[in-house]
């Protein structure tokens, strides 16, 4: 599949088919996250794969105020937690005042969700979460930054609503 087709196809899935995600597809999605670039190749994150009772507990920790109700339908929830920097990235973050861990987690999430879409899986990246509840449910050591739902989509492709390039891009020669 061409990348532009993949970018158009990938969307936040909010309705899942109950079919389980095959281990082979899950492994491919996780491998894409492993291959994602990160500051100083440090990969300052950990991914916890949640299924069954643990997934239900995590789903309860990402819902609230009417948000993310669909998470309970997803057969897999991936918890991305922050881990310590490697020394070189820690020095760079301090000198430049930049949080490279958040950037790296975002890049890993983008790779992971793009690979999922390429495999016919739906995903949704959720930042509305209860860190403490998720840590208790999963044993995650680091601060939970994102939860990604994963499964087969039961909804249809929606038309993307995005800003125009003129609103997003400035050329500076």
GROMACS .gro file of N, CA and C in nm:
model
  519
    1UNK      N    1   0.085  -0.118   0.000
    1UNK     CA    2   0.000   0.000   0.000
    1UNK      C    3   0.089   0.124   0.000
    2UNK      N    4   0.054   0.221  -0.081
    2UNK     CA    5   0.126   0.348  -0.083
    2UNK      C    6   0.105   0.420   0.050
    3UNK      N    7   0.206   0.497   0.093
    3UNK     CA    8   0.194   0.566   0.221
    3UNK      C    9   0.077   0.664   0.222
    4UNK      N   10   0.055   0.737   0.113
    4UNK     CA   11  -0.055   0.834   0.110
    4UNK      C   12  -0.190   0.764   0.126
    5UNK      N   13  -0.203   0.643   0.070
    5UNK     CA   14  -0.326   0.566   0.087
    5UNK      C   15  -0.341   0.523   0.234
    6UNK      N   16  -0.231   0.482   0.294
    6UNK     CA   17  -0.234   0.443   0.434
    6UNK      C   18  -0.271   0.561   0.524
    7UNK      N   19  -0.213   0.677   0.496
    7UNK     CA   20  -0.244   0.797   0.576
    7UNK      C   21  -0.392   0.834   0.563
    8UNK      N   22  -0.449   0.814   0.446
    8UNK     CA   23  -0.591   0.842   0.428
    8UNK      C   24  -0.678   0.736   0.495
    9UNK      N   25  -0.631   0.614   0.499
    9UNK     CA   26  -0.709   0.503   0.552
    9UNK      C   27  -0.712   0.502   0.705
   10UNK      N   28  -0.601   0.536   0.769
   10UNK     CA   29  -0.592   0.529   0.915
   10UNK      C   30  -0.683   0.635   0.978
   11UNK      N   31  -0.765   0.591   1.071
   11UNK     CA   32  -0.852   0.683   1.143
   11UNK      C   33  -0.867   0.633   1.286
   12UNK      N   34  -0.919   0.718   1.373
   12UNK     CA   35  -0.945   0.677   1.510
   12UNK      C   36  -1.071   0.592   1.512
   13UNK      N   37  -1.053   0.465   1.543
   13UNK     CA   38  -1.163   0.370   1.544
   13UNK      C   39  -1.235   0.377   1.678
   14UNK      N   40  -1.367   0.391   1.670
   14UNK     CA   41  -1.446   0.401   1.793
   14UNK      C   42  -1.558   0.298   1.799
   15UNK      N   43  -1.542   0.192   1.721
   15UNK     CA   44  -1.639   0.082   1.722
   15UNK      C   45  -1.566  -0.043   1.675
   16UNK      N   46  -1.557  -0.143   1.763
   16UNK     CA   47  -1.478  -0.261   1.734
   16UNK      C   48  -1.563  -0.387   1.720
   17UNK      N   49  -1.522  -0.471   1.627
   17UNK     CA   50  -1.573  -0.607   1.609
   17UNK      C   51  -1.513  -0.688   1.725
   18UNK      N   52  -1.584  -0.783   1.781
   18UNK     CA   53  -1.532  -0.857   1.896
   18UNK      C   54  -1.421  -0.960   1.863
   19UNK      N   55  -1.392  -0.982   1.734
   19UNK     CA   56  -1.287  -1.079   1.698
   19UNK      C   57  -1.155  -1.047   1.768
   20UNK      N   58  -1.083  -1.148   1.814
   20UNK     CA   59  -0.952  -1.121   1.874
   20UNK      C   60  -0.849  -1.083   1.766
   21UNK      N   61  -0.748  -1.012   1.807
   21UNK     CA   62  -0.637  -0.978   1.718
   21UNK      C   63  -0.539  -1.094   1.720
   22UNK      N   64  -0.505  -1.143   1.602
   22UNK     CA   65  -0.412  -1.255   1.590
   22UNK      C   66  -0.274  -1.215   1.645
   23UNK      N   67  -0.207  -1.312   1.708
   23UNK     CA   68  -0.075  -1.288   1.765
   23UNK      C   69   0.024  -1.235   1.661
   24UNK      N   70   0.016  -1.287   1.539
   24UNK     CA   71   0.107  -1.244   1.432
   24UNK      C   72   0.089  -1.095   1.400
   25UNK      N   73  -0.036  -1.051   1.394
   25UNK     CA   74  -0.062  -0.909   1.366
   25UNK      C   75  -0.021  -0.822   1.484
   26UNK      N   76  -0.049  -0.868   1.604
   26UNK     CA   77  -0.009  -0.793   1.723
   26UNK      C   78   0.144  -0.779   1.727
   27UNK      N   79   0.214  -0.886   1.696
   27UNK     CA   80   0.361  -0.883   1.694
   27UNK      C   81   0.412  -0.783   1.590
   28UNK      N   82   0.348  -0.777   1.475
   28UNK     CA   83   0.389  -0.683   1.370
   28UNK      C   84   0.368  -0.538   1.414
   29UNK      N   85   0.258  -0.512   1.482
   29UNK     CA   86   0.228  -0.378   1.532
   29UNK      C   87   0.332  -0.336   1.636
   30UNK      N   88   0.364  -0.427   1.726
   30UNK     CA   89   0.464  -0.399   1.829
   30UNK      C   90   0.603  -0.381   1.769
   31UNK      N   91   0.634  -0.458   1.666
   31UNK     CA   92   0.763  -0.445   1.598
   31UNK      C   93   0.776  -0.309   1.531
   32UNK      N   94   0.666  -0.259   1.474
   32UNK     CA   95   0.669  -0.125   1.413
   32UNK      C   96   0.704  -0.021   1.518
   33UNK      N   97   0.647  -0.032   1.638
   33UNK     CA   98   0.679   0.062   1.747
   33UNK      C   99   0.826   0.048   1.787
   34UNK      N  100   0.876  -0.074   1.790
   34UNK     CA  101   1.016  -0.097   1.826
   34UNK      C  102   1.111  -0.033   1.726
   35UNK      N  103   1.071  -0.031   1.599
   35UNK     CA  104   1.156   0.024   1.494
   35UNK      C  105   1.146   0.176   1.480
   36UNK      N  106   1.051   0.237   1.549
   36UNK     CA  107   1.032   0.382   1.539
   36UNK      C  108   1.156   0.456   1.588
   37UNK      N  109   1.189   0.567   1.523
   37UNK     CA  110   1.305   0.645   1.569
   37UNK      C  111   1.277   0.710   1.705
   38UNK      N  112   1.384   0.733   1.781
   38UNK     CA  113   1.373   0.801   1.909
   38UNK      C  114   1.502   0.876   1.936
   39UNK      N  115   1.496   0.976   2.023
   39UNK     CA  116   1.613   1.056   2.056
   39UNK      C  117   1.725   0.966   2.107
   40UNK      N  118   1.840   0.976   2.046
   40UNK     CA  119   1.959   0.898   2.084
   40UNK      C  120   1.930   0.748   2.085
   41UNK      N  121   1.832   0.706   2.008
   41UNK     CA  122   1.793   0.564   2.001
   41UNK      C  123   1.757   0.508   2.138
   42UNK      N  124   1.707   0.595   2.226
   42UNK     CA  125   1.684   0.556   2.365
   42UNK      C  126   1.556   0.480   2.393
   43UNK      N  127   1.456   0.496   2.308
   43UNK     CA  128   1.326   0.430   2.326
   43UNK      C  129   1.278   0.439   2.472
   44UNK      N  130   1.251   0.560   2.520
   44UNK     CA  131   1.217   0.580   2.661
   44UNK      C  132   1.070   0.550   2.691
   45UNK      N  133   1.027   0.432   2.655
   45UNK     CA  134   0.889   0.392   2.678
   45UNK      C  135   0.881   0.241   2.693
   46UNK      N  136   0.770   0.199   2.749
   46UNK     CA  137   0.740   0.057   2.761
   46UNK      C  138   0.596   0.037   2.719
   47UNK      N  139   0.569  -0.072   2.648
   47UNK     CA  140   0.433  -0.102   2.603
   47UNK      C  141   0.383  -0.224   2.678
   48UNK      N  142   0.268  -0.208   2.743
   48UNK     CA  143   0.204  -0.319   2.812
   48UNK      C  144   0.083  -0.360   2.729
   49UNK      N  145   0.079  -0.485   2.686
   49UNK     CA  146  -0.032  -0.539   2.607
   49UNK      C  147  -0.137  -0.590   2.704
   50UNK      N  148  -0.259  -0.536   2.694
   50UNK     CA  149  -0.366  -0.572   2.786
   50UNK      C  150  -0.480  -0.640   2.710
   51UNK      N  151  -0.518  -0.756   2.762
   51UNK     CA  152  -0.631  -0.831   2.711
   51UNK      C  153  -0.714  -0.876   2.832
   52UNK      N  154  -0.833  -0.929   2.806
   52UNK     CA  155  -0.914  -0.988   2.913
   52UNK      C  156  -0.945  -0.892   3.026
   53UNK      N  157  -0.932  -0.941   3.149
   53UNK     CA  158  -0.966  -0.862   3.268
   53UNK      C  159  -0.882  -0.735   3.278
   54UNK      N  160  -0.754  -0.745   3.244
   54UNK     CA  161  -0.668  -0.627   3.251
   54UNK      C  162  -0.715  -0.522   3.151
   55UNK      N  163  -0.751  -0.564   3.031
   55UNK     CA  164  -0.803  -0.468   2.932
   55UNK      C  165  -0.930  -0.401   2.983
   56UNK      N  166  -1.016  -0.477   3.048
   56UNK     CA  167  -1.140  -0.418   3.103
   56UNK      C  168  -1.108  -0.314   3.211
   57UNK      N  169  -1.009  -0.343   3.295
   57UNK     CA  170  -0.970  -0.248   3.399
   57UNK      C  171  -0.911  -0.122   3.337
   58UNK      N  172  -0.829  -0.139   3.233
   58UNK     CA  173  -0.770  -0.022   3.165
   58UNK      C  174  -0.880   0.057   3.093
   59UNK      N  175  -0.974  -0.012   3.031
   59UNK     CA  176  -1.085   0.056   2.964
   59UNK      C  177  -1.162   0.143   3.064
   60UNK      N  178  -1.182   0.091   3.183
   60UNK     CA  179  -1.253   0.169   3.286
   60UNK      C  180  -1.172   0.292   3.326
   61UNK      N  181  -1.040   0.285   3.314
   61UNK     CA  182  -0.953   0.396   3.352
   61UNK      C  183  -0.935   0.500   3.242
   62UNK      N  184  -0.987   0.474   3.122
   62UNK     CA  185  -0.978   0.573   3.014
   62UNK      C  186  -1.115   0.633   2.981
   63UNK      N  187  -1.218   0.586   3.050
   63UNK     CA  188  -1.352   0.640   3.026
   63UNK      C  189  -1.386   0.740   3.135
   64UNK      N  190  -1.468   0.830   3.103
   64UNK     CA  191  -1.512   0.931   3.200
   64UNK      C  192  -1.564   1.051   3.127
   65UNK      N  193  -1.662   1.116   3.186
   65UNK     CA  194  -1.722   1.235   3.126
   65UNK      C  195  -1.770   1.207   2.984
   66UNK      N  196  -1.811   1.084   2.958
   66UNK     CA  197  -1.862   1.047   2.827
   66UNK      C  198  -1.757   1.014   2.723
   67UNK      N  199  -1.631   1.015   2.763
   67UNK     CA  200  -1.522   0.991   2.668
   67UNK      C  201  -1.481   0.844   2.664
   68UNK      N  202  -1.438   0.801   2.548
   68UNK     CA  203  -1.372   0.672   2.525
   68UNK      C  204  -1.453   0.549   2.565
   69UNK      N  205  -1.585   0.557   2.559
   69UNK     CA  206  -1.669   0.442   2.594
   69UNK      C  207  -1.637   0.320   2.508
   70UNK      N  208  -1.594   0.344   2.386
   70UNK     CA  209  -1.562   0.237   2.290
   70UNK      C  210  -1.446   0.150   2.336
   71UNK      N  211  -1.362   0.199   2.426
   71UNK     CA  212  -1.243   0.125   2.468
   71UNK      C  213  -1.279  -0.013   2.523
   72UNK      N  214  -1.394  -0.025   2.583
   72UNK     CA  215  -1.437  -0.153   2.641
   72UNK      C  216  -1.464  -0.258   2.533
   73UNK      N  217  -1.489  -0.215   2.410
   73UNK     CA  218  -1.513  -0.308   2.298
   73UNK      C  219  -1.385  -0.364   2.238
   74UNK      N  220  -1.275  -0.291   2.252
   74UNK     CA  221  -1.149  -0.329   2.187
   74UNK      C  222  -1.091  -0.454   2.252
   75UNK      N  223  -1.052  -0.553   2.172
   75UNK     CA  224  -0.995  -0.675   2.230
   75UNK      C  225  -0.856  -0.656   2.289
   76UNK      N  226  -0.786  -0.550   2.246
   76UNK     CA  227  -0.651  -0.523   2.296
   76UNK      C  228  -0.640  -0.375   2.330
   77UNK      N  229  -0.582  -0.346   2.444
   77UNK     CA  230  -0.545  -0.209   2.479
   77UNK      C  231  -0.394  -0.209   2.505
   78UNK      N  232  -0.326  -0.114   2.444
   78UNK     CA  233  -0.182  -0.102   2.460
   78UNK      C  234  -0.154   0.020   2.547
   79UNK      N  235  -0.084  -0.002   2.656
   79UNK     CA  236  -0.050   0.106   2.748
   79UNK      C  237   0.093   0.148   2.722
   80UNK      N  238   0.112   0.274   2.687
   80UNK     CA  239   0.247   0.326   2.663
   80UNK      C  240   0.287   0.410   2.783
   81UNK      N  241   0.386   0.362   2.855
   81UNK     CA  242   0.432   0.433   2.974
   81UNK      C  243   0.573   0.486   2.951
   82UNK      N  244   0.600   0.594   3.020
   82UNK     CA  245   0.728   0.664   3.006
   82UNK      C  246   0.834   0.595   3.090
   83UNK      N  247   0.951   0.582   3.033
   83UNK     CA  248   1.065   0.523   3.102
   83UNK      C  249   1.178   0.626   3.105
   84UNK      N  250   1.282   0.603   3.184
   84UNK     CA  251   1.391   0.701   3.192
   84UNK      C  252   1.464   0.720   3.058
   85UNK      N  253   1.518   0.839   3.044
   85UNK     CA  254   1.603   0.869   2.928
   85UNK      C  255   1.731   0.787   2.932
   86UNK      N  256   1.792   0.767   2.815
   86UNK     CA  257   1.932   0.726   2.813
   86UNK      C  258   2.011   0.852   2.845
   87UNK      N  259   2.133   0.839   2.891
   87UNK     CA  260   2.209   0.954   2.941
   87UNK      C  261   2.223   1.066   2.839
   88UNK      N  262   2.254   1.032   2.714
   88UNK     CA  263   2.275   1.136   2.612
   88UNK      C  264   2.146   1.214   2.586
   89UNK      N  265   2.033   1.147   2.583
   89UNK     CA  266   1.905   1.216   2.562
   89UNK      C  267   1.869   1.299   2.684
   90UNK      N  268   1.902   1.251   2.803
   90UNK     CA  269   1.874   1.327   2.926
   90UNK      C  270   1.952   1.457   2.927
   91UNK      N  271   2.078   1.452   2.884
   91UNK     CA  272   2.160   1.573   2.877
   91UNK      C  273   2.101   1.669   2.775
   92UNK      N  274   2.067   1.618   2.657
   92UNK     CA  275   2.008   1.703   2.553
   92UNK      C  276   1.877   1.765   2.597
   93UNK      N  277   1.793   1.689   2.665
   93UNK     CA  278   1.664   1.740   2.713
   93UNK      C  279   1.685   1.854   2.812
   94UNK      N  280   1.782   1.836   2.902
   94UNK     CA  281   1.809   1.939   3.003
   94UNK      C  282   1.867   2.065   2.938
   95UNK      N  283   1.961   2.048   2.847
   95UNK     CA  284   2.025   2.163   2.782
   95UNK      C  285   1.928   2.240   2.693
   96UNK      N  286   1.840   2.168   2.623
   96UNK     CA  287   1.750   2.231   2.528
   96UNK      C  288   1.610   2.256   2.583
   97UNK      N  289   1.582   2.206   2.703
   97UNK     CA  290   1.449   2.226   2.761
   97UNK      C  291   1.338   2.161   2.680
   98UNK      N  292   1.367   2.044   2.625
   98UNK     CA  293   1.271   1.974   2.541
   98UNK      C  294   1.241   1.837   2.599
   99UNK      N  295   1.116   1.797   2.599
   99UNK     CA  296   1.076   1.667   2.651
   99UNK      C  297   1.078   1.565   2.538
  100UNK      N  298   1.193   1.503   2.515
  100UNK     CA  299   1.207   1.408   2.406
  100UNK      C  300   1.126   1.281   2.429
  101UNK      N  301   1.101   1.245   2.555
  101UNK     CA  302   1.023   1.123   2.581
  101UNK      C  303   0.884   1.134   2.522
  102UNK      N  304   0.817   1.247   2.542
  102UNK     CA  305   0.683   1.264   2.486
  102UNK      C  306   0.685   1.259   2.334
  103UNK      N  307   0.787   1.318   2.274
  103UNK     CA  308   0.801   1.314   2.129
  103UNK      C  309   0.820   1.170   2.083
  104UNK      N  310   0.909   1.098   2.150
  104UNK     CA  311   0.939   0.960   2.112
  104UNK      C  312   0.817   0.870   2.128
  105UNK      N  313   0.740   0.889   2.234
  105UNK     CA  314   0.618   0.811   2.254
  105UNK      C  315   0.519   0.840   2.142
  106UNK      N  316   0.508   0.965   2.102
  106UNK     CA  317   0.420   1.001   1.991
  106UNK      C  318   0.462   0.938   1.859
  107UNK      N  319   0.592   0.934   1.834
  107UNK     CA  320   0.641   0.871   1.711
  107UNK      C  321   0.613   0.721   1.714
  108UNK      N  322   0.639   0.658   1.826
  108UNK     CA  323   0.611   0.514   1.838
  108UNK      C  324   0.463   0.486   1.816
  109UNK      N  325   0.376   0.571   1.872
  109UNK     CA  326   0.232   0.554   1.854
  109UNK      C  327   0.193   0.570   1.707
  110UNK      N  328   0.256   0.665   1.638
  110UNK     CA  329   0.226   0.685   1.496
  110UNK      C  330   0.267   0.562   1.414
  111UNK      N  331   0.385   0.509   1.439
  111UNK     CA  332   0.429   0.390   1.367
  111UNK      C  333   0.337   0.272   1.396
  112UNK      N  334   0.306   0.253   1.522
  112UNK     CA  335   0.221   0.143   1.565
  112UNK      C  336   0.084   0.149   1.499
  113UNK      N  337   0.021   0.266   1.500
  113UNK     CA  338  -0.114   0.278   1.444
  113UNK      C  339  -0.113   0.271   1.291
  114UNK      N  340  -0.006   0.317   1.228
  114UNK     CA  341   0.003   0.305   1.083
  114UNK      C  342   0.017   0.158   1.043
  115UNK      N  343   0.099   0.083   1.116
  115UNK     CA  344   0.115  -0.060   1.088
  115UNK      C  345  -0.018  -0.131   1.111
  116UNK      N  346  -0.090  -0.094   1.216
  116UNK     CA  347  -0.221  -0.155   1.243
  116UNK      C  348  -0.315  -0.132   1.125
  117UNK      N  349  -0.320  -0.011   1.075
  117UNK     CA  350  -0.407   0.020   0.962
  117UNK      C  351  -0.368  -0.061   0.839
  118UNK      N  352  -0.238  -0.076   0.816
  118UNK     CA  353  -0.191  -0.154   0.702
  118UNK      C  354  -0.234  -0.300   0.713
  119UNK      N  355  -0.252  -0.349   0.834
  119UNK     CA  356  -0.293  -0.488   0.857
  119UNK      C  357  -0.444  -0.505   0.868
  120UNK      N  358  -0.518  -0.396   0.844
  120UNK     CA  359  -0.664  -0.403   0.851
  120UNK      C  360  -0.721  -0.389   0.991
  121UNK      N  361  -0.637  -0.344   1.084
  121UNK     CA  362  -0.681  -0.323   1.222
  121UNK      C  363  -0.716  -0.177   1.245
  122UNK      N  364  -0.807  -0.152   1.336
  122UNK     CA  365  -0.841  -0.017   1.376
  122UNK      C  366  -0.770   0.015   1.506
  123UNK      N  367  -0.750   0.144   1.531
  123UNK     CA  368  -0.685   0.186   1.654
  123UNK      C  369  -0.733   0.325   1.691
  124UNK      N  370  -0.717   0.359   1.816
  124UNK     CA  371  -0.745   0.495   1.862
  124UNK      C  372  -0.646   0.527   1.973
  125UNK      N  373  -0.583   0.642   1.962
  125UNK     CA  374  -0.486   0.688   2.060
  125UNK      C  375  -0.561   0.772   2.163
  126UNK      N  376  -0.552   0.732   2.289
  126UNK     CA  377  -0.625   0.802   2.395
  126UNK      C  378  -0.529   0.861   2.498
  127UNK      N  379  -0.548   0.988   2.526
  127UNK     CA  380  -0.469   1.056   2.628
  127UNK      C  381  -0.550   1.088   2.752
  128UNK      N  382  -0.683   1.072   2.744
  128UNK     CA  383  -0.770   1.091   2.861
  128UNK      C  384  -0.762   0.962   2.941
  129UNK      N  385  -0.694   0.965   3.056
  129UNK     CA  386  -0.671   0.842   3.130
  129UNK      C  387  -0.644   0.871   3.276
  130UNK      N  388  -0.659   0.769   3.356
  130UNK     CA  389  -0.628   0.775   3.499
  130UNK      C  390  -0.500   0.694   3.521
  131UNK      N  391  -0.389   0.764   3.529
  131UNK     CA  392  -0.257   0.702   3.542
  131UNK      C  393  -0.252   0.605   3.659
  132UNK      N  394  -0.299   0.646   3.773
  132UNK     CA  395  -0.291   0.563   3.893
  132UNK      C  396  -0.368   0.432   3.877
  133UNK      N  397  -0.489   0.439   3.824
  133UNK     CA  398  -0.569   0.318   3.805
  133UNK      C  399  -0.503   0.223   3.705
  134UNK      N  400  -0.448   0.280   3.599
  134UNK     CA  401  -0.383   0.195   3.498
  134UNK      C  402  -0.257   0.130   3.554
  135UNK      N  403  -0.181   0.204   3.631
  135UNK     CA  404  -0.061   0.146   3.691
  135UNK      C  405  -0.097   0.032   3.786
  136UNK      N  406  -0.202   0.050   3.863
  136UNK     CA  407  -0.245  -0.057   3.953
  136UNK      C  408  -0.289  -0.181   3.874
  137UNK      N  409  -0.360  -0.160   3.765
  137UNK     CA  410  -0.412  -0.272   3.685
  137UNK      C  411  -0.304  -0.346   3.609
  138UNK      N  412  -0.201  -0.272   3.565
  138UNK     CA  413  -0.100  -0.331   3.476
  138UNK      C  414   0.037  -0.354   3.540
  139UNK      N  415   0.063  -0.286   3.650
  139UNK     CA  416   0.196  -0.292   3.709
  139UNK      C  417   0.296  -0.206   3.636
  140UNK      N  418   0.250  -0.114   3.551
  140UNK     CA  419   0.340  -0.026   3.477
  140UNK      C  420   0.428   0.053   3.573
  141UNK      N  421   0.557   0.058   3.544
  141UNK     CA  422   0.652   0.126   3.632
  141UNK      C  423   0.655   0.276   3.609
  142UNK      N  424   0.640   0.317   3.484
  142UNK     CA  425   0.650   0.459   3.451
  142UNK      C  426   0.514   0.524   3.433
  143UNK      N  427   0.516   0.656   3.428
  143UNK     CA  428   0.393   0.731   3.408
  143UNK      C  429   0.326   0.689   3.277
  144UNK      N  430   0.198   0.664   3.283
  144UNK     CA  431   0.123   0.625   3.163
  144UNK      C  432   0.095   0.751   3.083
  145UNK      N  433   0.135   0.750   2.956
  145UNK     CA  434   0.118   0.866   2.870
  145UNK      C  435   0.007   0.848   2.768
  146UNK      N  436  -0.009   0.727   2.715
  146UNK     CA  437  -0.111   0.699   2.614
  146UNK      C  438  -0.165   0.558   2.633
  147UNK      N  439  -0.288   0.540   2.591
  147UNK     CA  440  -0.346   0.407   2.577
  147UNK      C  441  -0.398   0.400   2.434
  148UNK      N  442  -0.367   0.290   2.366
  148UNK     CA  443  -0.412   0.273   2.228
  148UNK      C  444  -0.502   0.151   2.220
  149UNK      N  445  -0.624   0.172   2.174
  149UNK     CA  446  -0.715   0.059   2.152
  149UNK      C  447  -0.680  -0.003   2.017
  150UNK      N  448  -0.698  -0.135   2.009
  150UNK     CA  449  -0.659  -0.208   1.889
  150UNK      C  450  -0.756  -0.323   1.865
  151UNK      N  451  -0.801  -0.335   1.742
  151UNK     CA  452  -0.891  -0.444   1.706
  151UNK      C  453  -0.943  -0.425   1.565
  152UNK      N  454  -1.034  -0.511   1.526
  152UNK     CA  455  -1.094  -0.501   1.394
  152UNK      C  456  -1.205  -0.397   1.397
  153UNK      N  457  -1.203  -0.301   1.304
  153UNK     CA  458  -1.306  -0.197   1.305
  153UNK      C  459  -1.443  -0.252   1.265
  154UNK      N  460  -1.545  -0.205   1.334
  154UNK     CA  461  -1.683  -0.240   1.300
  154UNK      C  462  -1.754  -0.119   1.240
  155UNK      N  463  -1.684  -0.008   1.231
  155UNK     CA  464  -1.745   0.112   1.172
  155UNK      C  465  -1.690   0.134   1.031
  156UNK      N  466  -1.747   0.227   0.961
  156UNK     CA  467  -1.707   0.255   0.823
  156UNK      C  468  -1.606   0.369   0.819
  157UNK      N  469  -1.537   0.376   0.707
  157UNK     CA  470  -1.440   0.483   0.686
  157UNK      C  471  -1.513   0.616   0.681
  158UNK      N  472  -1.465   0.712   0.758
  158UNK     CA  473  -1.523   0.846   0.758
  158UNK      C  474  -1.439   0.939   0.672
  159UNK      N  475  -1.503   1.043   0.623
  159UNK     CA  476  -1.428   1.145   0.550
  159UNK      C  477  -1.343   1.222   0.650
  160UNK      N  478  -1.217   1.242   0.616
  160UNK     CA  479  -1.127   1.315   0.707
  160UNK      C  480  -1.156   1.464   0.702
  161UNK      N  481  -1.163   1.523   0.819
  161UNK     CA  482  -1.179   1.668   0.831
  161UNK      C  483  -1.048   1.721   0.887
  162UNK      N  484  -0.976   1.790   0.804
  162UNK     CA  485  -0.846   1.843   0.843
  162UNK      C  486  -0.833   1.987   0.797
  163UNK      N  487  -0.742   2.059   0.862
  163UNK     CA  488  -0.711   2.195   0.818
  163UNK      C  489  -0.646   2.188   0.680
  164UNK      N  490  -0.656   2.296   0.606
  164UNK     CA  491  -0.591   2.301   0.474
  164UNK      C  492  -0.441   2.319   0.495
  165UNK      N  493  -0.363   2.285   0.392
  165UNK     CA  494  -0.218   2.307   0.400
  165UNK      C  495  -0.184   2.454   0.425
  166UNK      N  496  -0.263   2.545   0.368
  166UNK     CA  497  -0.237   2.687   0.389
  166UNK      C  498  -0.245   2.726   0.537
  167UNK      N  499  -0.330   2.656   0.610
  167UNK     CA  500  -0.344   2.683   0.754
  167UNK      C  501  -0.233   2.617   0.836
  168UNK      N  502  -0.170   2.516   0.781
  168UNK     CA  503  -0.070   2.439   0.856
  168UNK      C  504   0.075   2.468   0.818
  169UNK      N  505   0.096   2.522   0.700
  169UNK     CA  506   0.233   2.530   0.647
  169UNK      C  507   0.267   2.674   0.609
  170UNK      N  508   0.389   2.713   0.647
  170UNK     CA  509   0.446   2.840   0.603
  170UNK      C  510   0.581   2.809   0.540
  171UNK      N  511   0.609   2.865   0.424
  171UNK     CA  512   0.737   2.848   0.358
  171UNK      C  513   0.825   2.968   0.395
  172UNK      N  514   0.942   2.944   0.443
  172UNK     CA  515   1.036   3.050   0.478
  172UNK      C  516   1.164   3.029   0.396
  173UNK      N  517   1.182   3.110   0.294
  173UNK     CA  518   1.302   3.098   0.208
  173UNK      C  519   1.412   3.189   0.256
   0.00000   0.00000   0.00000
